[in-house]
Coordinates of C-alpha atoms in Angstrom, one line a residue:
T14 CA 88.4 -173.7 -128.9
V15 CA 89.8 -173.6 -125.5
G16 CA 93.1 -172.0 -127.4
E17 CA 93.4 -168.5 -126.7
G18 CA 95.0 -165.6 -128.4
E19 CA 97.2 -162.9 -126.8
E20 CA 93.7 -161.0 -125.8
V21 CA 92.7 -164.2 -124.0
E22 CA 89.7 -164.6 -126.8
A23 CA 89.3 -168.4 -128.0
L24 CA 90.6 -169.0 -131.5
D25 CA 88.6 -170.2 -133.6
L26 CA 88.8 -173.5 -136.0
F27 CA 87.1 -173.7 -139.3
I28 CA 85.4 -177.1 -139.9
E29 CA 84.6 -178.5 -143.2
A30 CA 81.9 -180.8 -142.9
T31 CA 83.0 -183.1 -145.9
T32 CA 84.0 -186.8 -146.3
P33 CA 86.3 -186.8 -144.5
V34 CA 85.8 -183.9 -142.2
V35 CA 88.7 -181.1 -142.8
L36 CA 90.1 -178.7 -140.1
N37 CA 91.5 -175.3 -140.9
G38 CA 91.6 -176.6 -144.5
S39 CA 94.5 -179.0 -143.6
A40 CA 93.8 -181.5 -141.2
H41 CA 91.7 -184.6 -142.0
V42 CA 89.6 -186.6 -139.4
T43 CA 90.8 -190.4 -139.9
Q44 CA 88.6 -191.7 -136.9
A45 CA 85.3 -189.9 -135.6
D46 CA 83.4 -190.2 -132.7
I47 CA 85.5 -192.3 -130.3
E48 CA 83.7 -191.9 -126.9
V49 CA 85.6 -192.0 -124.0
D50 CA 84.7 -191.4 -120.1
N51 CA 85.4 -187.8 -120.4
G52 CA 84.3 -186.8 -123.8
V53 CA 84.6 -187.7 -127.5
V54 CA 87.5 -188.0 -129.6
Y55 CA 88.4 -187.2 -133.2
V56 CA 91.9 -188.6 -134.6
I57 CA 93.3 -186.4 -137.2
D58 CA 96.2 -187.0 -139.5
K59 CA 98.3 -183.6 -138.8
V60 CA 99.2 -181.6 -136.0
L61 CA 96.8 -178.1 -135.9
E62 CA 99.0 -175.0 -135.8
L63 CA 97.6 -171.8 -134.6
P64 CA 95.3 -170.3 -137.2
T65 CA 96.4 -166.9 -138.4
I66 CA 93.7 -165.0 -140.5
A67 CA 95.4 -166.5 -143.7
T68 CA 94.9 -170.2 -142.6
L69 CA 91.1 -169.2 -141.7
I70 CA 90.7 -167.4 -145.3
A71 CA 92.4 -169.9 -147.1
A72 CA 90.3 -172.9 -145.2
N73 CA 86.6 -171.2 -145.5
P74 CA 85.7 -172.1 -149.0
E75 CA 83.3 -168.7 -149.3
F76 CA 86.5 -166.6 -149.3
S77 CA 87.9 -168.4 -152.4
N78 CA 88.1 -165.1 -154.4
L79 CA 89.6 -163.1 -151.5
E80 CA 92.4 -165.8 -151.2
T81 CA 92.9 -165.7 -154.6
A82 CA 93.3 -161.8 -154.6
L83 CA 95.2 -162.1 -151.6
L84 CA 97.8 -164.6 -153.0
Q85 CA 98.0 -162.7 -156.3
Q86 CA 98.5 -159.5 -154.4
G87 CA 101.3 -161.4 -152.1
L88 CA 99.3 -160.0 -148.8
E89 CA 98.8 -163.7 -147.9
I90 CA 102.4 -163.4 -146.1
T91 CA 101.3 -160.3 -144.3
L92 CA 98.0 -162.0 -143.0
S93 CA 100.2 -165.1 -141.8
N94 CA 102.8 -162.9 -139.5
T95 CA 102.4 -163.3 -136.2
D96 CA 105.4 -161.3 -134.7
G97 CA 104.3 -158.0 -134.5
T98 CA 106.5 -156.6 -137.5
M99 CA 103.7 -156.3 -140.0
Q100 CA 101.2 -154.2 -138.4
D101 CA 99.7 -157.4 -136.8
P102 CA 97.3 -158.0 -135.0
F103 CA 95.1 -157.3 -137.8
T104 CA 91.4 -156.5 -138.3
L105 CA 90.2 -157.9 -141.5
F106 CA 86.8 -157.3 -143.0
A107 CA 86.6 -159.8 -145.5
P108 CA 84.3 -159.9 -148.6
T109 CA 82.7 -163.5 -149.6
D110 CA 82.7 -164.7 -153.0
G111 CA 79.0 -163.2 -153.0
G112 CA 80.6 -159.8 -151.9
F113 CA 83.0 -159.9 -155.2
Q114 CA 80.1 -160.6 -157.1
A115 CA 78.2 -157.8 -155.5
L116 CA 81.0 -155.8 -156.7
V117 CA 81.1 -157.1 -160.1
N118 CA 77.0 -156.4 -160.3
L119 CA 77.1 -152.9 -158.6
N120 CA 77.7 -150.7 -161.7
P121 CA 77.2 -152.1 -165.2
M122 CA 79.2 -149.3 -166.4
D123 CA 82.4 -149.7 -164.5
G124 CA 84.0 -152.3 -166.6
L125 CA 84.0 -155.0 -163.9
T126 CA 82.1 -157.6 -165.5
T127 CA 83.9 -161.0 -164.3
L128 CA 86.3 -161.7 -161.1
Q129 CA 89.4 -161.6 -163.5
D130 CA 88.5 -157.8 -164.0
I131 CA 88.5 -157.3 -160.4
L132 CA 91.7 -159.3 -160.1
D133 CA 93.5 -157.2 -163.0
L134 CA 92.9 -153.8 -161.4
T135 CA 95.9 -151.9 -160.8
N136 CA 95.2 -150.7 -157.7
L137 CA 94.0 -154.4 -156.2
T138 CA 96.2 -154.4 -153.7
D139 CA 94.9 -150.9 -152.2
I140 CA 91.6 -152.1 -152.4
L141 CA 92.3 -155.2 -150.4
L142 CA 94.4 -152.9 -147.7
Y143 CA 91.3 -150.9 -147.5
H144 CA 89.7 -153.9 -145.9
L145 CA 92.5 -154.3 -143.1
V146 CA 93.0 -152.4 -139.9
G147 CA 96.8 -152.8 -138.6
N148 CA 97.7 -152.8 -135.2
D149 CA 94.3 -153.5 -133.6
R150 CA 91.7 -156.3 -133.0
I151 CA 88.5 -154.5 -133.6
R152 CA 86.0 -156.9 -131.9
S153 CA 82.1 -156.3 -132.5
G154 CA 82.1 -155.2 -129.1
D155 CA 84.5 -152.2 -130.0
I156 CA 82.1 -151.0 -132.9
S157 CA 79.5 -148.4 -131.8
N158 CA 77.1 -146.3 -134.0
G159 CA 79.1 -144.1 -136.3
V160 CA 82.9 -145.3 -135.6
V161 CA 85.0 -144.2 -138.5
I162 CA 87.7 -147.2 -139.3
N163 CA 91.2 -146.1 -140.5
P164 CA 92.3 -149.2 -142.6
L165 CA 96.0 -149.8 -143.9
T166 CA 95.7 -147.5 -146.9
A167 CA 94.2 -144.2 -147.5
G168 CA 90.6 -143.3 -146.8
T169 CA 88.2 -144.5 -144.1
F170 CA 84.4 -145.8 -143.8
S171 CA 82.2 -145.7 -141.1
I172 CA 80.1 -148.0 -139.5
D173 CA 76.0 -147.7 -138.4
T174 CA 74.9 -150.2 -136.0
T175 CA 70.9 -149.1 -136.2
S176 CA 70.4 -151.8 -137.8
G177 CA 72.6 -154.8 -137.9
I178 CA 76.0 -153.6 -138.7
L179 CA 76.5 -151.6 -142.0
I180 CA 79.7 -150.3 -143.3
T181 CA 79.7 -147.2 -145.8
D182 CA 82.8 -146.9 -147.6
A183 CA 84.3 -143.3 -149.3
Q184 CA 82.2 -143.8 -152.4
M185 CA 78.9 -144.5 -150.2
T186 CA 78.8 -147.9 -150.9
E187 CA 77.1 -150.0 -148.5
A188 CA 78.2 -153.6 -146.9
N189 CA 76.8 -155.6 -144.2
I190 CA 78.6 -157.4 -141.5
I191 CA 77.6 -161.0 -141.6
A192 CA 79.7 -162.8 -139.3
T193 CA 81.8 -161.5 -136.5
N194 CA 84.8 -162.0 -134.4
V195 CA 86.2 -164.8 -136.0
T196 CA 89.6 -165.4 -134.1
A197 CA 92.8 -166.3 -135.2
V198 CA 96.2 -165.9 -133.5
N199 CA 97.0 -162.8 -135.3
G200 CA 93.7 -160.8 -135.2
V201 CA 89.9 -160.8 -136.1
I202 CA 87.8 -161.4 -139.3
H203 CA 84.2 -160.0 -139.8
T204 CA 82.7 -161.1 -143.1
I205 CA 81.2 -158.7 -145.3
D206 CA 78.7 -159.2 -148.0

């Protein structure tokens, strides 16, 4: 959008191409394609709020498992914060629903056979915080080969950029960053598989 965050980066808007079209998970297009002299107008049924990381995660159906986990652990409140009191701005390395399934499929002997098994983990908050960096908006242009990321919980992970953008965690598990720089008012999201 032409709206900008503190870092003068354009804020993103999630558009769900359903009938009717939905913006950021809450505003519905009630009239579309109204042509005017200087562009096109879409009438929506509410004012759009500046999107937080929590807003953009909730709006995107590819993050339904992540949204469920964040809500369960009470972390959506943290990812909605915009006043700098909860270590925002953030960088979130956000696993898709396919990423959650990849975790289930990773090791048949680890006891994780369903999404519910993941949600029942006693250390789920730490796992989610391992995907989150505080007090920093790490954009893809800030990521270089071999950089080590220090998330909000114990441990680190490294990033390899020799062929795409590959994360290797402390357990030597690899994840690809498949989308970068989704920009919210309180941080940036990178999608991982």
